[in-house]
Amino acid sequence: MPSPIPPTRLLPKEFGSKFGACSSPLIAKYASESTLRVPANTFHTKVVSRLSSPVINWRELTSLEPIGSGGFGSVFKGKYFGETVAVKKVKKSSKNKLASRQSFWAELNAAHLRHKNIVRIIASTTSTPSDEMDQDYIGTIFMEFAGNMNLQQVIYGVNDPLNPETCVKYSADIACALQYLHAHSVVHLDLKPANVLVSDTGVCKLADFGCSLKLESKAGLMPRLSHIGGTYTHRAPELLKGDEVTTRVDIYSFGITMWQLIAREFPYEGDRHHILYAVVAYNLRPKITTEVFTESAFGLSCRALVCRCWSGDPNLRPSADQLLSDLALIQL
């Protein structure tokens, strides 16, 4: 997506060092929904109105502590105006600078989205108060802090399997997020358990939009998809073949994720390239012969839904709306 207007074109040169950098231009009406508030200062109010966005006040960001890192950045937990937030710093890639920049701007595909099952973006910036010390980073994104655990940790970190009610509830949360995303023509492109945060109250929230794509009125091709990233175990076969990107690629990833919730196994073992070839050429999918999928009405209904989701033909996969309807019919 296009870069926002540089703050230096709208503000005095000394503004960034005195007050902190401005965020990317989010629509003002969404900023008003945030629980975080910039103090009602006359100067700040004028700047906010001028940019139609909140202003990042770096002096109010405190108590930063690292909580995770990935291919394109590091995530910290901190306090902003007294509220707990997550701060993601997107770093430059020495091997692929274009990919790291695309990752940062792709994150902002979710900047205007407000949904209970999607991690909310509060503000973003391509500057920091100490640019000299942060030359390894492209930008910073402030997000709501949605919890300390992701779904992968929940699936593989507990001794007992998740009960059927929890599996369906978590699946429905993810399907609700996809329903909202797809209605706004956004494709996530990296849905997997590690990118689903689980709050203290047991609500799943979809996070990490660094691979996402905003579809135009007609679904288009996504250039350099392999450079942007994504997780090969959850990637739809049409993406591996370079075909057109549609919302049904997320449904495929949902199928793999729901399978993990129930089976509590990893999708594949073996060489990555062999797996990718087999997914496309031989319709390879995770094993579904385990007892949990064959010995109960719950398992059988989940098996049928998962198999529809990861069909090799995108047209045979359900939409997010259909997913929610089918999940509501699963016998617990």
PDB file of C-alpha atoms in Angstrom, residues 21-282:
ATOM      1  CA  ALA A  21       6.941  11.478  15.302  1.00  0.00           C
ATOM      2  CA  CYS A  22       3.438  11.426  13.909  1.00  0.00           C
ATOM      3  CA  SER A  23       1.696   8.209  13.074  1.00  0.00           C
ATOM      4  CA  SER A  24       0.542   7.164   9.642  1.00  0.00           C
ATOM      5  CA  PRO A  25      -2.727   8.843   8.639  1.00  0.00           C
ATOM      6  CA  LEU A  26      -5.533   6.791  10.128  1.00  0.00           C
ATOM      7  CA  ILE A  27      -9.090   8.016   9.715  1.00  0.00           C
ATOM      8  CA  ALA A  28     -10.060  10.344  12.553  1.00  0.00           C
ATOM      9  CA  LYS A  29     -13.356   8.630  13.346  1.00  0.00           C
ATOM     10  CA  TYR A  30     -11.505   5.407  14.187  1.00  0.00           C
ATOM     11  CA  ALA A  31      -9.028   7.211  16.392  1.00  0.00           C
ATOM     12  CA  SER A  32     -11.947   8.385  18.518  1.00  0.00           C
ATOM     13  CA  GLU A  33     -12.846   4.757  19.284  1.00  0.00           C
ATOM     14  CA  SER A  34      -9.481   4.059  20.893  1.00  0.00           C
ATOM     15  CA  THR A  35      -9.352   3.649  24.658  1.00  0.00           C
ATOM     16  CA  LEU A  36      -6.031   5.490  24.573  1.00  0.00           C
ATOM     17  CA  ARG A  37      -6.159   9.269  24.692  1.00  0.00           C
ATOM     18  CA  VAL A  38      -3.596  11.888  23.809  1.00  0.00           C
ATOM     19  CA  PRO A  39      -3.952  14.665  26.416  1.00  0.00           C
ATOM     20  CA  ALA A  40      -6.303  17.476  25.357  1.00  0.00           C
ATOM     21  CA  ASN A  41      -3.507  19.870  24.536  1.00  0.00           C
ATOM     22  CA  THR A  42      -4.319  22.709  22.128  1.00  0.00           C
ATOM     23  CA  PHE A  43      -1.172  22.200  20.071  1.00  0.00           C
ATOM     24  CA  HIS A  44      -1.648  18.451  19.825  1.00  0.00           C
ATOM     25  CA  THR A  45      -5.323  18.856  18.985  1.00  0.00           C
ATOM     26  CA  LYS A  46      -4.456  21.000  15.988  1.00  0.00           C
ATOM     27  CA  VAL A  47      -1.873  18.484  14.785  1.00  0.00           C
ATOM     28  CA  VAL A  48      -4.283  15.588  15.178  1.00  0.00           C
ATOM     29  CA  SER A  49      -6.925  17.452  13.195  1.00  0.00           C
ATOM     30  CA  ARG A  50      -4.394  18.373  10.538  1.00  0.00           C
ATOM     31  CA  LEU A  51      -3.165  14.835   9.993  1.00  0.00           C
ATOM     32  CA  SER A  52      -6.456  13.051  10.772  1.00  0.00           C
ATOM     33  CA  SER A  53      -4.499  10.740  13.062  1.00  0.00           C
ATOM     34  CA  PRO A  54      -3.344  10.422  16.652  1.00  0.00           C
ATOM     35  CA  VAL A  55       0.150  11.608  17.554  1.00  0.00           C
ATOM     36  CA  ILE A  56       2.705   9.284  19.056  1.00  0.00           C
ATOM     37  CA  ASN A  57       4.080  10.864  22.202  1.00  0.00           C
ATOM     38  CA  TRP A  58       7.261   8.902  22.776  1.00  0.00           C
ATOM     39  CA  ARG A  59       7.768  10.275  26.267  1.00  0.00           C
ATOM     40  CA  GLU A  60       4.589   8.449  27.340  1.00  0.00           C
ATOM     41  CA  LEU A  61       5.927   5.063  26.188  1.00  0.00           C
ATOM     42  CA  THR A  62       7.466   3.319  29.197  1.00  0.00           C
ATOM     43  CA  SER A  63       8.318  -0.074  30.669  1.00  0.00           C
ATOM     44  CA  LEU A  64       9.214  -1.711  27.353  1.00  0.00           C
ATOM     45  CA  GLU A  65      10.075  -5.393  27.574  1.00  0.00           C
ATOM     46  CA  PRO A  66      10.630  -7.846  24.690  1.00  0.00           C
ATOM     47  CA  ILE A  67       7.971 -10.529  24.274  1.00  0.00           C
ATOM     48  CA  GLY A  68       8.730 -11.986  20.853  1.00  0.00           C
ATOM     49  CA  SER A  69      10.524 -11.701  17.533  1.00  0.00           C
ATOM     50  CA  GLY A  70      10.099 -12.929  13.971  1.00  0.00           C
ATOM     51  CA  GLY A  71      11.485 -12.659  10.502  1.00  0.00           C
ATOM     52  CA  PHE A  72      10.636  -8.990  10.049  1.00  0.00           C
ATOM     53  CA  GLY A  73      10.566  -7.531  13.522  1.00  0.00           C
ATOM     54  CA  SER A  74      10.451  -7.614  17.290  1.00  0.00           C
ATOM     55  CA  VAL A  75       7.460  -7.149  19.595  1.00  0.00           C
ATOM     56  CA  PHE A  76       7.570  -5.429  22.952  1.00  0.00           C
ATOM     57  CA  LYS A  77       5.104  -4.978  25.782  1.00  0.00           C
ATOM     58  CA  GLY A  78       4.906  -1.526  27.290  1.00  0.00           C
ATOM     59  CA  LYS A  79       2.825   1.215  28.848  1.00  0.00           C
ATOM     60  CA  TYR A  80       1.451   4.088  26.784  1.00  0.00           C
ATOM     61  CA  PHE A  81      -0.409   6.792  28.716  1.00  0.00           C
ATOM     62  CA  GLY A  82      -0.713   4.187  31.452  1.00  0.00           C
ATOM     63  CA  GLU A  83      -2.346   1.570  29.213  1.00  0.00           C
ATOM     64  CA  THR A  84      -0.688  -1.736  28.316  1.00  0.00           C
ATOM     65  CA  VAL A  85       0.162  -1.905  24.601  1.00  0.00           C
ATOM     66  CA  ALA A  86       2.160  -4.060  22.216  1.00  0.00           C
ATOM     67  CA  VAL A  87       4.837  -2.291  20.177  1.00  0.00           C
ATOM     68  CA  LYS A  88       6.130  -3.916  17.013  1.00  0.00           C
ATOM     69  CA  LYS A  89       9.350  -2.652  15.487  1.00  0.00           C
ATOM     70  CA  VAL A  90       9.716  -3.755  11.866  1.00  0.00           C
ATOM     71  CA  LYS A  91      13.360  -4.200  11.004  1.00  0.00           C
ATOM     72  CA  LYS A  92      15.177  -3.900   7.721  1.00  0.00           C
ATOM     73  CA  SER A  93      16.188  -7.124   6.037  1.00  0.00           C
ATOM     74  CA  SER A  94      19.761  -7.105   4.797  1.00  0.00           C
ATOM     75  CA  LYS A  95      18.882  -9.853   2.323  1.00  0.00           C
ATOM     76  CA  ASN A  96      15.610  -8.425   1.025  1.00  0.00           C
ATOM     77  CA  LYS A  97      14.948  -4.756   1.801  1.00  0.00           C
ATOM     78  CA  LEU A  98      11.862  -4.671  -0.436  1.00  0.00           C
ATOM     79  CA  ALA A  99      10.261  -7.563   1.444  1.00  0.00           C
ATOM     80  CA  SER A 100      10.784  -5.925   4.830  1.00  0.00           C
ATOM     81  CA  ARG A 101       9.268  -2.652   3.600  1.00  0.00           C
ATOM     82  CA  GLN A 102       6.329  -4.508   2.087  1.00  0.00           C
ATOM     83  CA  SER A 103       5.833  -6.243   5.431  1.00  0.00           C
ATOM     84  CA  PHE A 104       5.585  -2.918   7.264  1.00  0.00           C
ATOM     85  CA  TRP A 105       3.057  -1.390   4.857  1.00  0.00           C
ATOM     86  CA  ALA A 106       1.082  -4.640   4.696  1.00  0.00           C
ATOM     87  CA  GLU A 107       0.622  -4.463   8.487  1.00  0.00           C
ATOM     88  CA  LEU A 108      -1.311  -1.252   7.928  1.00  0.00           C
ATOM     89  CA  ASN A 109      -3.945  -3.041   5.843  1.00  0.00           C
ATOM     90  CA  ALA A 110      -5.560  -3.642   9.238  1.00  0.00           C
ATOM     91  CA  ALA A 111      -5.115  -0.061  10.471  1.00  0.00           C
ATOM     92  CA  HIS A 112      -8.770   0.924   9.922  1.00  0.00           C
ATOM     93  CA  LEU A 113     -10.316  -2.351  11.030  1.00  0.00           C
ATOM     94  CA  ARG A 114     -12.195  -2.554  14.323  1.00  0.00           C
ATOM     95  CA  HIS A 115     -13.382  -6.002  15.350  1.00  0.00           C
ATOM     96  CA  LYS A 116     -13.328  -7.967  18.591  1.00  0.00           C
ATOM     97  CA  ASN A 117     -11.387 -10.815  16.942  1.00  0.00           C
ATOM     98  CA  ILE A 118      -8.714  -8.673  15.259  1.00  0.00           C
ATOM     99  CA  VAL A 119      -5.800  -7.061  17.082  1.00  0.00           C
ATOM    100  CA  ARG A 120      -6.403  -3.306  16.878  1.00  0.00           C
ATOM    101  CA  ILE A 121      -3.720  -1.000  15.521  1.00  0.00           C
ATOM    102  CA  ILE A 122      -3.495   2.204  17.547  1.00  0.00           C
ATOM    103  CA  ALA A 123      -0.885   4.128  15.558  1.00  0.00           C
ATOM    104  CA  SER A 124       2.180   3.675  13.386  1.00  0.00           C
ATOM    105  CA  THR A 125       5.215   5.671  12.390  1.00  0.00           C
ATOM    106  CA  THR A 126       8.273   5.488  10.171  1.00  0.00           C
ATOM    107  CA  SER A 127      10.261   7.676  12.568  1.00  0.00           C
ATOM    108  CA  THR A 128      11.482   7.508  16.148  1.00  0.00           C
ATOM    109  CA  PRO A 129      12.862  10.140  18.504  1.00  0.00           C
ATOM    110  CA  SER A 130      16.330   8.580  18.084  1.00  0.00           C
ATOM    111  CA  ASP A 131      16.616   7.724  14.403  1.00  0.00           C
ATOM    112  CA  GLU A 132      20.395   7.556  14.710  1.00  0.00           C
ATOM    113  CA  MET A 133      20.061   4.562  17.024  1.00  0.00           C
ATOM    114  CA  ASP A 134      17.232   2.890  15.109  1.00  0.00           C
ATOM    115  CA  GLN A 135      18.567   2.753  11.580  1.00  0.00           C
ATOM    116  CA  ASP A 136      17.992  -1.014  11.529  1.00  0.00           C
ATOM    117  CA  TYR A 137      14.219  -0.458  11.725  1.00  0.00           C
ATOM    118  CA  ILE A 138      11.753   0.690   9.051  1.00  0.00           C
ATOM    119  CA  GLY A 139       8.956   1.680  11.384  1.00  0.00           C
ATOM    120  CA  THR A 140       7.035   1.080  14.585  1.00  0.00           C
ATOM    121  CA  ILE A 141       3.435  -0.029  15.100  1.00  0.00           C
ATOM    122  CA  PHE A 142       1.468   0.464  18.329  1.00  0.00           C
ATOM    123  CA  MET A 143      -1.231  -2.175  18.898  1.00  0.00           C
ATOM    124  CA  GLU A 144      -3.581  -3.259  21.611  1.00  0.00           C
ATOM    125  CA  PHE A 145      -2.045  -5.808  23.944  1.00  0.00           C
ATOM    126  CA  ALA A 146      -4.197  -8.869  23.329  1.00  0.00           C
ATOM    127  CA  GLY A 147      -2.572 -11.386  25.667  1.00  0.00           C
ATOM    128  CA  ASN A 148       0.588 -13.262  26.513  1.00  0.00           C
ATOM    129  CA  MET A 149      -0.331 -16.495  24.722  1.00  0.00           C
ATOM    130  CA  ASN A 150      -0.824 -17.394  21.091  1.00  0.00           C
ATOM    131  CA  LEU A 151      -2.881 -20.316  19.858  1.00  0.00           C
ATOM    132  CA  GLN A 152       0.157 -22.405  19.013  1.00  0.00           C
ATOM    133  CA  GLN A 153       1.290 -22.222  22.630  1.00  0.00           C
ATOM    134  CA  VAL A 154      -2.194 -23.174  23.748  1.00  0.00           C
ATOM    135  CA  ILE A 155      -2.403 -26.158  21.384  1.00  0.00           C
ATOM    136  CA  TYR A 156       0.999 -27.652  22.082  1.00  0.00           C
ATOM    137  CA  GLY A 157       1.667 -26.357  25.571  1.00  0.00           C
ATOM    138  CA  VAL A 158      -1.099 -28.073  27.551  1.00  0.00           C
ATOM    139  CA  ASN A 159      -1.113 -31.660  28.748  1.00  0.00           C
ATOM    140  CA  ASP A 160      -4.761 -32.415  28.068  1.00  0.00           C
ATOM    141  CA  PRO A 161      -6.448 -31.948  24.676  1.00  0.00           C
ATOM    142  CA  LEU A 162      -8.749 -28.995  24.263  1.00  0.00           C
ATOM    143  CA  ASN A 163     -12.378 -29.941  24.802  1.00  0.00           C
ATOM    144  CA  PRO A 164     -14.731 -29.849  21.790  1.00  0.00           C
ATOM    145  CA  GLU A 165     -16.493 -26.706  22.996  1.00  0.00           C
ATOM    146  CA  THR A 166     -13.192 -24.806  23.170  1.00  0.00           C
ATOM    147  CA  CYS A 167     -12.089 -26.053  19.750  1.00  0.00           C
ATOM    148  CA  VAL A 168     -15.325 -24.841  18.175  1.00  0.00           C
ATOM    149  CA  LYS A 169     -15.263 -21.565  20.090  1.00  0.00           C
ATOM    150  CA  TYR A 170     -11.693 -20.765  19.010  1.00  0.00           C
ATOM    151  CA  SER A 171     -12.494 -21.795  15.425  1.00  0.00           C
ATOM    152  CA  ALA A 172     -15.572 -19.555  15.411  1.00  0.00           C
ATOM    153  CA  ASP A 173     -13.510 -16.600  16.695  1.00  0.00           C
ATOM    154  CA  ILE A 174     -11.066 -17.029  13.820  1.00  0.00           C
ATOM    155  CA  ALA A 175     -13.904 -17.439  11.307  1.00  0.00           C
ATOM    156  CA  CYS A 176     -15.489 -14.205  12.599  1.00  0.00           C
ATOM    157  CA  ALA A 177     -12.200 -12.396  12.038  1.00  0.00           C
ATOM    158  CA  LEU A 178     -11.992 -13.761   8.490  1.00  0.00           C
ATOM    159  CA  GLN A 179     -15.597 -12.835   7.796  1.00  0.00           C
ATOM    160  CA  TYR A 180     -14.860  -9.230   8.745  1.00  0.00           C
ATOM    161  CA  LEU A 181     -11.535  -9.109   6.881  1.00  0.00           C
ATOM    162  CA  HIS A 182     -12.954 -10.536   3.684  1.00  0.00           C
ATOM    163  CA  ALA A 183     -15.932  -8.184   3.820  1.00  0.00           C
ATOM    164  CA  HIS A 184     -13.355  -5.373   3.743  1.00  0.00           C
ATOM    165  CA  SER A 185     -11.432  -7.001   0.860  1.00  0.00           C
ATOM    166  CA  VAL A 186      -8.412  -7.870   3.001  1.00  0.00           C
ATOM    167  CA  VAL A 187      -6.730 -11.269   2.751  1.00  0.00           C
ATOM    168  CA  HIS A 188      -4.505 -12.221   5.682  1.00  0.00           C
ATOM    169  CA  LEU A 189      -2.282 -14.722   3.809  1.00  0.00           C
ATOM    170  CA  ASP A 190      -0.532 -16.014   6.940  1.00  0.00           C
ATOM    171  CA  LEU A 191      -3.227 -17.504   9.127  1.00  0.00           C
ATOM    172  CA  LYS A 192      -1.722 -20.058  11.509  1.00  0.00           C
ATOM    173  CA  PRO A 193      -1.930 -20.738  15.275  1.00  0.00           C
ATOM    174  CA  ALA A 194       1.142 -18.607  16.044  1.00  0.00           C
ATOM    175  CA  ASN A 195      -0.614 -15.567  14.540  1.00  0.00           C
ATOM    176  CA  VAL A 196      -3.745 -15.955  16.661  1.00  0.00           C
ATOM    177  CA  LEU A 197      -3.498 -14.408  20.124  1.00  0.00           C
ATOM    178  CA  VAL A 198      -5.629 -15.735  22.980  1.00  0.00           C
ATOM    179  CA  SER A 199      -6.697 -13.181  25.570  1.00  0.00           C
ATOM    180  CA  ASP A 200      -6.994 -13.808  29.293  1.00  0.00           C
ATOM    181  CA  THR A 201     -10.744 -14.167  28.791  1.00  0.00           C
ATOM    182  CA  GLY A 202     -10.331 -16.821  26.080  1.00  0.00           C
ATOM    183  CA  VAL A 203     -11.028 -14.615  23.041  1.00  0.00           C
ATOM    184  CA  CYS A 204      -8.988 -15.317  19.910  1.00  0.00           C
ATOM    185  CA  LYS A 205      -7.674 -12.302  18.009  1.00  0.00           C
ATOM    186  CA  LEU A 206      -6.039 -12.473  14.598  1.00  0.00           C
ATOM    187  CA  ALA A 207      -2.676 -10.683  14.488  1.00  0.00           C
ATOM    188  CA  ASP A 208       0.382 -10.121  12.295  1.00  0.00           C
ATOM    189  CA  PHE A 209      -0.775  -8.657   8.991  1.00  0.00           C
ATOM    190  CA  GLY A 210       2.724  -8.445   7.518  1.00  0.00           C
ATOM    191  CA  CYS A 211       1.780 -10.724   4.615  1.00  0.00           C
ATOM    192  CA  SER A 212      -1.720  -9.350   4.062  1.00  0.00           C
ATOM    193  CA  LEU A 213      -3.098  -8.039   0.796  1.00  0.00           C
ATOM    194  CA  LYS A 214      -5.793  -5.498   0.053  1.00  0.00           C
ATOM    195  CA  LEU A 215      -7.769  -6.818  -2.895  1.00  0.00           C
ATOM    196  CA  GLU A 216      -9.114  -4.413  -5.455  1.00  0.00           C
ATOM    197  CA  SER A 217     -12.614  -4.620  -6.959  1.00  0.00           C
ATOM    198  CA  LYS A 218     -11.366  -7.588  -8.946  1.00  0.00           C
ATOM    199  CA  ALA A 219      -9.062 -10.139  -7.340  1.00  0.00           C
ATOM    200  CA  GLY A 220      -5.558  -9.581  -8.659  1.00  0.00           C
ATOM    201  CA  LEU A 221      -2.223 -11.315  -8.648  1.00  0.00           C
ATOM    202  CA  MET A 222       0.071 -10.769  -5.720  1.00  0.00           C
ATOM    203  CA  PRO A 223       3.590 -10.085  -7.031  1.00  0.00           C
ATOM    204  CA  ARG A 224       6.615 -11.542  -5.258  1.00  0.00           C
ATOM    205  CA  LEU A 225       4.495 -13.492  -2.809  1.00  0.00           C
ATOM    206  CA  SER A 226       7.379 -15.829  -2.001  1.00  0.00           C
ATOM    207  CA  HIS A 227       9.467 -12.804  -1.015  1.00  0.00           C
ATOM    208  CA  ILE A 228       6.808 -11.425   1.312  1.00  0.00           C
ATOM    209  CA  GLY A 229       6.642 -14.605   3.326  1.00  0.00           C
ATOM    210  CA  GLY A 230       3.877 -16.686   4.792  1.00  0.00           C
ATOM    211  CA  THR A 231       4.124 -20.168   6.244  1.00  0.00           C
ATOM    212  CA  TYR A 232       4.491 -23.011   3.767  1.00  0.00           C
ATOM    213  CA  THR A 233       2.577 -25.555   5.880  1.00  0.00           C
ATOM    214  CA  HIS A 234      -0.539 -23.365   5.733  1.00  0.00           C
ATOM    215  CA  ARG A 235      -0.189 -21.944   2.226  1.00  0.00           C
ATOM    216  CA  ALA A 236      -2.908 -22.775  -0.289  1.00  0.00           C
ATOM    217  CA  PRO A 237      -1.761 -24.732  -3.355  1.00  0.00           C
ATOM    218  CA  GLU A 238      -2.920 -22.016  -5.767  1.00  0.00           C
ATOM    219  CA  LEU A 239      -0.461 -19.623  -4.125  1.00  0.00           C
ATOM    220  CA  LEU A 240       2.320 -22.151  -4.611  1.00  0.00           C
ATOM    221  CA  LYS A 241       1.397 -22.259  -8.292  1.00  0.00           C
ATOM    222  CA  GLY A 242       1.285 -18.474  -8.619  1.00  0.00           C
ATOM    223  CA  ASP A 243      -2.451 -18.360  -9.333  1.00  0.00           C
ATOM    224  CA  GLU A 244      -4.857 -15.564  -8.509  1.00  0.00           C
ATOM    225  CA  VAL A 245      -5.225 -14.548  -4.890  1.00  0.00           C
ATOM    226  CA  THR A 246      -8.746 -14.741  -3.469  1.00  0.00           C
ATOM    227  CA  THR A 247     -10.203 -14.804   0.022  1.00  0.00           C
ATOM    228  CA  ARG A 248     -10.375 -18.609  -0.220  1.00  0.00           C
ATOM    229  CA  VAL A 249      -6.619 -18.861   0.462  1.00  0.00           C
ATOM    230  CA  ASP A 250      -7.377 -17.893   4.077  1.00  0.00           C
ATOM    231  CA  ILE A 251     -10.039 -20.606   4.252  1.00  0.00           C
ATOM    232  CA  TYR A 252      -7.395 -23.184   3.304  1.00  0.00           C
ATOM    233  CA  SER A 253      -5.165 -21.925   6.122  1.00  0.00           C
ATOM    234  CA  PHE A 254      -8.147 -22.042   8.471  1.00  0.00           C
ATOM    235  CA  GLY A 255      -8.604 -25.734   7.641  1.00  0.00           C
ATOM    236  CA  ILE A 256      -5.008 -26.539   8.597  1.00  0.00           C
ATOM    237  CA  THR A 257      -5.349 -24.459  11.775  1.00  0.00           C
ATOM    238  CA  MET A 258      -8.594 -26.133  12.842  1.00  0.00           C
ATOM    239  CA  TRP A 259      -7.000 -29.525  12.191  1.00  0.00           C
ATOM    240  CA  GLN A 260      -4.162 -28.540  14.560  1.00  0.00           C
ATOM    241  CA  LEU A 261      -6.652 -27.502  17.242  1.00  0.00           C
ATOM    242  CA  ILE A 262      -8.237 -30.942  17.199  1.00  0.00           C
ATOM    243  CA  ALA A 263      -5.342 -33.257  16.329  1.00  0.00           C
ATOM    244  CA  ARG A 264      -2.674 -31.390  18.355  1.00  0.00           C
ATOM    245  CA  GLU A 265      -0.031 -32.517  15.883  1.00  0.00           C
ATOM    246  CA  PHE A 266       2.194 -30.657  13.438  1.00  0.00           C
ATOM    247  CA  PRO A 267       0.871 -30.706   9.861  1.00  0.00           C
ATOM    248  CA  TYR A 268       3.858 -32.280   8.096  1.00  0.00           C
ATOM    249  CA  GLU A 269       7.238 -33.861   8.658  1.00  0.00           C
ATOM    250  CA  GLY A 270      10.067 -34.002   6.177  1.00  0.00           C
ATOM    251  CA  ASP A 271      11.779 -31.824   3.612  1.00  0.00           C
ATOM    252  CA  ARG A 272      10.066 -28.504   2.923  1.00  0.00           C
ATOM    253  CA  HIS A 273      10.469 -28.684  -0.854  1.00  0.00           C
ATOM    254  CA  HIS A 274       9.131 -32.240  -1.020  1.00  0.00           C
ATOM    255  CA  ILE A 275       6.098 -31.200   1.023  1.00  0.00           C
ATOM    256  CA  LEU A 276       5.382 -28.183  -1.189  1.00  0.00           C
ATOM    257  CA  TYR A 277       5.589 -30.310  -4.312  1.00  0.00           C
ATOM    258  CA  ALA A 278       3.321 -33.007  -2.849  1.00  0.00           C
ATOM    259  CA  VAL A 279       0.687 -30.460  -1.720  1.00  0.00           C
ATOM    260  CA  VAL A 280       0.324 -29.239  -5.294  1.00  0.00           C
ATOM    261  CA  ALA A 281       0.993 -32.393  -7.320  1.00  0.00           C
ATOM    262  CA  TYR A 282      -0.465 -35.108  -5.073  1.00  0.00           C
TER     263      TYR A 282
END
